[in-house]
Every structure is written in structure tokens, then in C-alpha cells.
């Protein structure tokens, strides 16, 4: 199953640092809502075309040095992810005692 990283769009920016096909190191900084990890690639909004459509750059995970995100409240994000996991897997109904 593919992983999908879907950040809260209100939680800051992300910078991705990666190697280009020419072997150079490049970085792009975008709002968190414009970067996602899906199907072994980081997908980043790299701009818009002449018609106003988003241009998305797909970067293979092997070419990415790191992705750094700024977030308002890291603990709030962790708590939200835990709440979603509890709801998804109905962990509240399990009795471990």
C-alpha cells in the first residue's frame, strides 16, 4: 500500500531539497498544502502555466535529501493524527485491561 502524506494546510511551509537530473542540488519552498508524498515520489507545486493551471513536479524519493516543514504546533498535529488513527481503527472500543 502506498503512503500518502497529507499535511494540514494551515500549518506553515515546507522546503524540499533534491538532486536535479543534471546532478545539481535545488530547493523549493512552498506552503504545506502544495507538497505531498505519494507513490514513492514527492509531488510539489512548482508554479503555474500560462492558463493558470498548477504545474506539479514529481521528485523520486531517491533524489530527495530532505524535506523540512515549519508547523505552528507539532504536538497538535501529533494529537490530530492519533485521533484519526483511533477513529479509523476503532481503537476506543478495544479493552487492553
JSON list of N, CA and C in Angstrom, two decimals, residues 12-53:
[
{"chain": "A", "resi": 12, "resn": "UNK", "atom": "N", "xyz": [1.92, 26.02, 8.11]},
{"chain": "A", "resi": 12, "resn": "UNK", "atom": "CA", "xyz": [3.22, 26.53, 7.70]},
{"chain": "A", "resi": 12, "resn": "UNK", "atom": "C", "xyz": [3.67, 26.17, 6.31]},
{"chain": "A", "resi": 13, "resn": "UNK", "atom": "N", "xyz": [5.01, 26.08, 6.17]},
{"chain": "A", "resi": 13, "resn": "UNK", "atom": "CA", "xyz": [5.63, 25.87, 4.87]},
{"chain": "A", "resi": 13, "resn": "UNK", "atom": "C", "xyz": [6.50, 24.62, 4.88]},
{"chain": "A", "resi": 14, "resn": "UNK", "atom": "N", "xyz": [6.89, 24.21, 3.68]},
{"chain": "A", "resi": 14, "resn": "UNK", "atom": "CA", "xyz": [7.78, 23.06, 3.52]},
{"chain": "A", "resi": 14, "resn": "UNK", "atom": "C", "xyz": [8.87, 23.42, 2.52]},
{"chain": "A", "resi": 15, "resn": "UNK", "atom": "N", "xyz": [10.09, 22.98, 2.81]},
{"chain": "A", "resi": 15, "resn": "UNK", "atom": "CA", "xyz": [11.20, 23.12, 1.89]},
{"chain": "A", "resi": 15, "resn": "UNK", "atom": "C", "xyz": [11.69, 21.73, 1.54]},
{"chain": "A", "resi": 16, "resn": "UNK", "atom": "N", "xyz": [11.79, 21.45, 0.24]},
{"chain": "A", "resi": 16, "resn": "UNK", "atom": "CA", "xyz": [12.31, 20.17, -0.23]},
{"chain": "A", "resi": 16, "resn": "UNK", "atom": "C", "xyz": [13.64, 20.43, -0.92]},
{"chain": "A", "resi": 17, "resn": "UNK", "atom": "N", "xyz": [14.65, 19.65, -0.56]},
{"chain": "A", "resi": 17, "resn": "UNK", "atom": "CA", "xyz": [15.99, 19.76, -1.14]},
{"chain": "A", "resi": 17, "resn": "UNK", "atom": "C", "xyz": [16.25, 18.46, -1.88]},
{"chain": "A", "resi": 18, "resn": "UNK", "atom": "N", "xyz": [16.60, 18.58, -3.16]},
{"chain": "A", "resi": 18, "resn": "UNK", "atom": "CA", "xyz": [16.71, 17.39, -4.01]},
{"chain": "A", "resi": 18, "resn": "UNK", "atom": "C", "xyz": [17.77, 17.58, -5.08]},
{"chain": "A", "resi": 19, "resn": "UNK", "atom": "N", "xyz": [18.13, 16.46, -5.69]},
{"chain": "A", "resi": 19, "resn": "UNK", "atom": "CA", "xyz": [19.11, 16.46, -6.79]},
{"chain": "A", "resi": 19, "resn": "UNK", "atom": "C", "xyz": [18.35, 16.51, -8.12]},
{"chain": "A", "resi": 20, "resn": "UNK", "atom": "N", "xyz": [18.76, 17.42, -9.00]},
{"chain": "A", "resi": 20, "resn": "UNK", "atom": "CA", "xyz": [18.15, 17.54, -10.33]},
{"chain": "A", "resi": 20, "resn": "UNK", "atom": "C", "xyz": [18.73, 16.49, -11.27]},
{"chain": "A", "resi": 21, "resn": "UNK", "atom": "N", "xyz": [18.12, 16.29, -12.44]},
{"chain": "A", "resi": 21, "resn": "UNK", "atom": "CA", "xyz": [18.69, 15.34, -13.41]},
{"chain": "A", "resi": 21, "resn": "UNK", "atom": "C", "xyz": [20.11, 15.71, -13.84]},
{"chain": "A", "resi": 22, "resn": "UNK", "atom": "N", "xyz": [20.47, 17.00, -13.73]},
{"chain": "A", "resi": 22, "resn": "UNK", "atom": "CA", "xyz": [21.81, 17.44, -14.09]},
{"chain": "A", "resi": 22, "resn": "UNK", "atom": "C", "xyz": [22.81, 17.24, -12.96]},
{"chain": "A", "resi": 23, "resn": "UNK", "atom": "N", "xyz": [22.35, 16.72, -11.81]},
{"chain": "A", "resi": 23, "resn": "UNK", "atom": "CA", "xyz": [23.23, 16.47, -10.68]},
{"chain": "A", "resi": 23, "resn": "UNK", "atom": "C", "xyz": [23.41, 17.66, -9.76]},
{"chain": "A", "resi": 24, "resn": "UNK", "atom": "N", "xyz": [22.68, 18.72, -9.97]},
{"chain": "A", "resi": 24, "resn": "UNK", "atom": "CA", "xyz": [22.76, 19.89, -9.10]},
{"chain": "A", "resi": 24, "resn": "UNK", "atom": "C", "xyz": [21.76, 19.75, -7.95]},
{"chain": "A", "resi": 25, "resn": "UNK", "atom": "N", "xyz": [22.02, 20.47, -6.86]},
{"chain": "A", "resi": 25, "resn": "UNK", "atom": "CA", "xyz": [21.12, 20.47, -5.72]},
{"chain": "A", "resi": 25, "resn": "UNK", "atom": "C", "xyz": [20.21, 21.68, -5.84]},
{"chain": "A", "resi": 26, "resn": "UNK", "atom": "N", "xyz": [18.91, 21.44, -5.72]},
{"chain": "A", "resi": 26, "resn": "UNK", "atom": "CA", "xyz": [17.92, 22.50, -5.83]},
{"chain": "A", "resi": 26, "resn": "UNK", "atom": "C", "xyz": [17.01, 22.42, -4.62]},
{"chain": "A", "resi": 27, "resn": "UNK", "atom": "N", "xyz": [16.39, 23.55, -4.28]},
{"chain": "A", "resi": 27, "resn": "UNK", "atom": "CA", "xyz": [15.40, 23.53, -3.21]},
{"chain": "A", "resi": 27, "resn": "UNK", "atom": "C", "xyz": [14.19, 24.36, -3.64]},
{"chain": "A", "resi": 28, "resn": "UNK", "atom": "N", "xyz": [13.04, 23.91, -3.16]},
{"chain": "A", "resi": 28, "resn": "UNK", "atom": "CA", "xyz": [11.78, 24.61, -3.41]},
{"chain": "A", "resi": 28, "resn": "UNK", "atom": "C", "xyz": [11.09, 24.77, -2.06]},
{"chain": "A", "resi": 29, "resn": "UNK", "atom": "N", "xyz": [10.58, 25.97, -1.78]},
{"chain": "A", "resi": 29, "resn": "UNK", "atom": "CA", "xyz": [9.81, 26.21, -0.56]},
{"chain": "A", "resi": 29, "resn": "UNK", "atom": "C", "xyz": [8.39, 26.58, -0.97]},
{"chain": "A", "resi": 30, "resn": "UNK", "atom": "N", "xyz": [7.43, 25.86, -0.39]},
{"chain": "A", "resi": 30, "resn": "UNK", "atom": "CA", "xyz": [6.01, 26.06, -0.70]},
{"chain": "A", "resi": 30, "resn": "UNK", "atom": "C", "xyz": [5.19, 25.97, 0.59]},
{"chain": "A", "resi": 31, "resn": "UNK", "atom": "N", "xyz": [3.94, 26.40, 0.50]},
{"chain": "A", "resi": 31, "resn": "UNK", "atom": "CA", "xyz": [3.01, 26.17, 1.60]},
{"chain": "A", "resi": 31, "resn": "UNK", "atom": "C", "xyz": [2.82, 24.65, 1.74]},
{"chain": "A", "resi": 32, "resn": "UNK", "atom": "N", "xyz": [2.61, 24.18, 2.97]},
{"chain": "A", "resi": 32, "resn": "UNK", "atom": "CA", "xyz": [2.46, 22.75, 3.20]},
{"chain": "A", "resi": 32, "resn": "UNK", "atom": "C", "xyz": [1.39, 22.09, 2.33]},
{"chain": "A", "resi": 33, "resn": "UNK", "atom": "N", "xyz": [0.38, 22.82, 1.97]},
{"chain": "A", "resi": 33, "resn": "UNK", "atom": "CA", "xyz": [-0.69, 22.23, 1.16]},
{"chain": "A", "resi": 33, "resn": "UNK", "atom": "C", "xyz": [-0.24, 21.91, -0.26]},
{"chain": "A", "resi": 34, "resn": "UNK", "atom": "N", "xyz": [0.94, 22.42, -0.67]},
{"chain": "A", "resi": 34, "resn": "UNK", "atom": "CA", "xyz": [1.42, 22.21, -2.03]},
{"chain": "A", "resi": 34, "resn": "UNK", "atom": "C", "xyz": [2.53, 21.17, -2.15]},
{"chain": "A", "resi": 35, "resn": "UNK", "atom": "N", "xyz": [2.66, 20.30, -1.14]},
{"chain": "A", "resi": 35, "resn": "UNK", "atom": "CA", "xyz": [3.64, 19.23, -1.20]},
{"chain": "A", "resi": 35, "resn": "UNK", "atom": "C", "xyz": [3.02, 17.98, -0.59]},
{"chain": "A", "resi": 36, "resn": "UNK", "atom": "N", "xyz": [3.24, 16.85, -1.26]},
{"chain": "A", "resi": 36, "resn": "UNK", "atom": "CA", "xyz": [2.68, 15.59, -0.77]},
{"chain": "A", "resi": 36, "resn": "UNK", "atom": "C", "xyz": [3.61, 14.45, -1.19]},
{"chain": "A", "resi": 37, "resn": "UNK", "atom": "N", "xyz": [3.67, 13.42, -0.35]},
{"chain": "A", "resi": 37, "resn": "UNK", "atom": "CA", "xyz": [4.43, 12.22, -0.69]},
{"chain": "A", "resi": 37, "resn": "UNK", "atom": "C", "xyz": [3.42, 11.17, -1.12]},
{"chain": "A", "resi": 38, "resn": "UNK", "atom": "N", "xyz": [3.59, 10.63, -2.35]},
{"chain": "A", "resi": 38, "resn": "UNK", "atom": "CA", "xyz": [2.62, 9.68, -2.88]},
{"chain": "A", "resi": 38, "resn": "UNK", "atom": "C", "xyz": [3.31, 8.83, -3.95]},
{"chain": "A", "resi": 39, "resn": "UNK", "atom": "N", "xyz": [3.12, 7.53, -3.88]},
{"chain": "A", "resi": 39, "resn": "UNK", "atom": "CA", "xyz": [3.67, 6.58, -4.86]},
{"chain": "A", "resi": 39, "resn": "UNK", "atom": "C", "xyz": [5.18, 6.75, -5.04]},
{"chain": "A", "resi": 40, "resn": "UNK", "atom": "N", "xyz": [5.92, 6.77, -3.93]},
{"chain": "A", "resi": 40, "resn": "UNK", "atom": "CA", "xyz": [7.38, 6.85, -3.93]},
{"chain": "A", "resi": 40, "resn": "UNK", "atom": "C", "xyz": [7.94, 8.12, -4.56]},
{"chain": "A", "resi": 41, "resn": "UNK", "atom": "N", "xyz": [7.15, 9.17, -4.63]},
{"chain": "A", "resi": 41, "resn": "UNK", "atom": "CA", "xyz": [7.59, 10.46, -5.17]},
{"chain": "A", "resi": 41, "resn": "UNK", "atom": "C", "xyz": [7.09, 11.58, -4.25]},
{"chain": "A", "resi": 42, "resn": "UNK", "atom": "N", "xyz": [7.90, 12.63, -4.13]},
{"chain": "A", "resi": 42, "resn": "UNK", "atom": "CA", "xyz": [7.41, 13.87, -3.56]},
{"chain": "A", "resi": 42, "resn": "UNK", "atom": "C", "xyz": [6.82, 14.67, -4.71]},
{"chain": "A", "resi": 43, "resn": "UNK", "atom": "N", "xyz": [5.62, 15.17, -4.52]},
{"chain": "A", "resi": 43, "resn": "UNK", "atom": "CA", "xyz": [4.96, 15.98, -5.55]},
{"chain": "A", "resi": 43, "resn": "UNK", "atom": "C", "xyz": [4.82, 17.39, -5.00]},
{"chain": "A", "resi": 44, "resn": "UNK", "atom": "N", "xyz": [5.34, 18.36, -5.78]},
{"chain": "A", "resi": 44, "resn": "UNK", "atom": "CA", "xyz": [5.44, 19.73, -5.32]},
{"chain": "A", "resi": 44, "resn": "UNK", "atom": "C", "xyz": [4.86, 20.66, -6.38]},
{"chain": "A", "resi": 45, "resn": "UNK", "atom": "N", "xyz": [4.05, 21.61, -5.93]},
{"chain": "A", "resi": 45, "resn": "UNK", "atom": "CA", "xyz": [3.59, 22.64, -6.87]},
{"chain": "A", "resi": 45, "resn": "UNK", "atom": "C", "xyz": [4.78, 23.52, -7.20]},
{"chain": "A", "resi": 46, "resn": "UNK", "atom": "N", "xyz": [5.16, 23.53, -8.49]},
{"chain": "A", "resi": 46, "resn": "UNK", "atom": "CA", "xyz": [6.34, 24.26, -8.92]},
{"chain": "A", "resi": 46, "resn": "UNK", "atom": "C", "xyz": [5.99, 25.56, -9.63]},
{"chain": "A", "resi": 47, "resn": "UNK", "atom": "N", "xyz": [4.71, 25.89, -9.71]},
{"chain": "A", "resi": 47, "resn": "UNK", "atom": "CA", "xyz": [4.30, 27.12, -10.37]},
{"chain": "A", "resi": 47, "resn": "UNK", "atom": "C", "xyz": [2.97, 26.93, -11.08]},
{"chain": "A", "resi": 48, "resn": "UNK", "atom": "N", "xyz": [2.72, 27.80, -12.04]},
{"chain": "A", "resi": 48, "resn": "UNK", "atom": "CA", "xyz": [1.50, 27.73, -12.85]},
{"chain": "A", "resi": 48, "resn": "UNK", "atom": "C", "xyz": [1.87, 27.93, -14.31]},
{"chain": "A", "resi": 49, "resn": "UNK", "atom": "N", "xyz": [1.06, 27.33, -15.20]},
{"chain": "A", "resi": 49, "resn": "UNK", "atom": "CA", "xyz": [1.30, 27.53, -16.62]},
{"chain": "A", "resi": 49, "resn": "UNK", "atom": "C", "xyz": [0.57, 28.79, -17.09]},
{"chain": "A", "resi": 50, "resn": "UNK", "atom": "N", "xyz": [0.62, 29.08, -18.38]},
{"chain": "A", "resi": 50, "resn": "UNK", "atom": "CA", "xyz": [0.02, 30.30, -18.92]},
{"chain": "A", "resi": 50, "resn": "UNK", "atom": "C", "xyz": [-1.49, 30.37, -18.75]},
{"chain": "A", "resi": 51, "resn": "UNK", "atom": "N", "xyz": [-2.14, 29.20, -18.62]},
{"chain": "A", "resi": 51, "resn": "UNK", "atom": "CA", "xyz": [-3.59, 29.17, -18.44]},
{"chain": "A", "resi": 51, "resn": "UNK", "atom": "C", "xyz": [-4.00, 29.19, -16.97]},
{"chain": "A", "resi": 52, "resn": "UNK", "atom": "N", "xyz": [-3.03, 29.26, -16.08]},
{"chain": "A", "resi": 52, "resn": "UNK", "atom": "CA", "xyz": [-3.35, 29.29, -14.65]},
{"chain": "A", "resi": 52, "resn": "UNK", "atom": "C", "xyz": [-3.45, 27.93, -14.00]},
{"chain": "A", "resi": 53, "resn": "UNK", "atom": "N", "xyz": [-3.10, 26.86, -14.74]},
{"chain": "A", "resi": 53, "resn": "UNK", "atom": "CA", "xyz": [-3.11, 25.52, -14.17]},
{"chain": "A", "resi": 53, "resn": "UNK", "atom": "C", "xyz": [-1.85, 25.30, -13.35]}
]
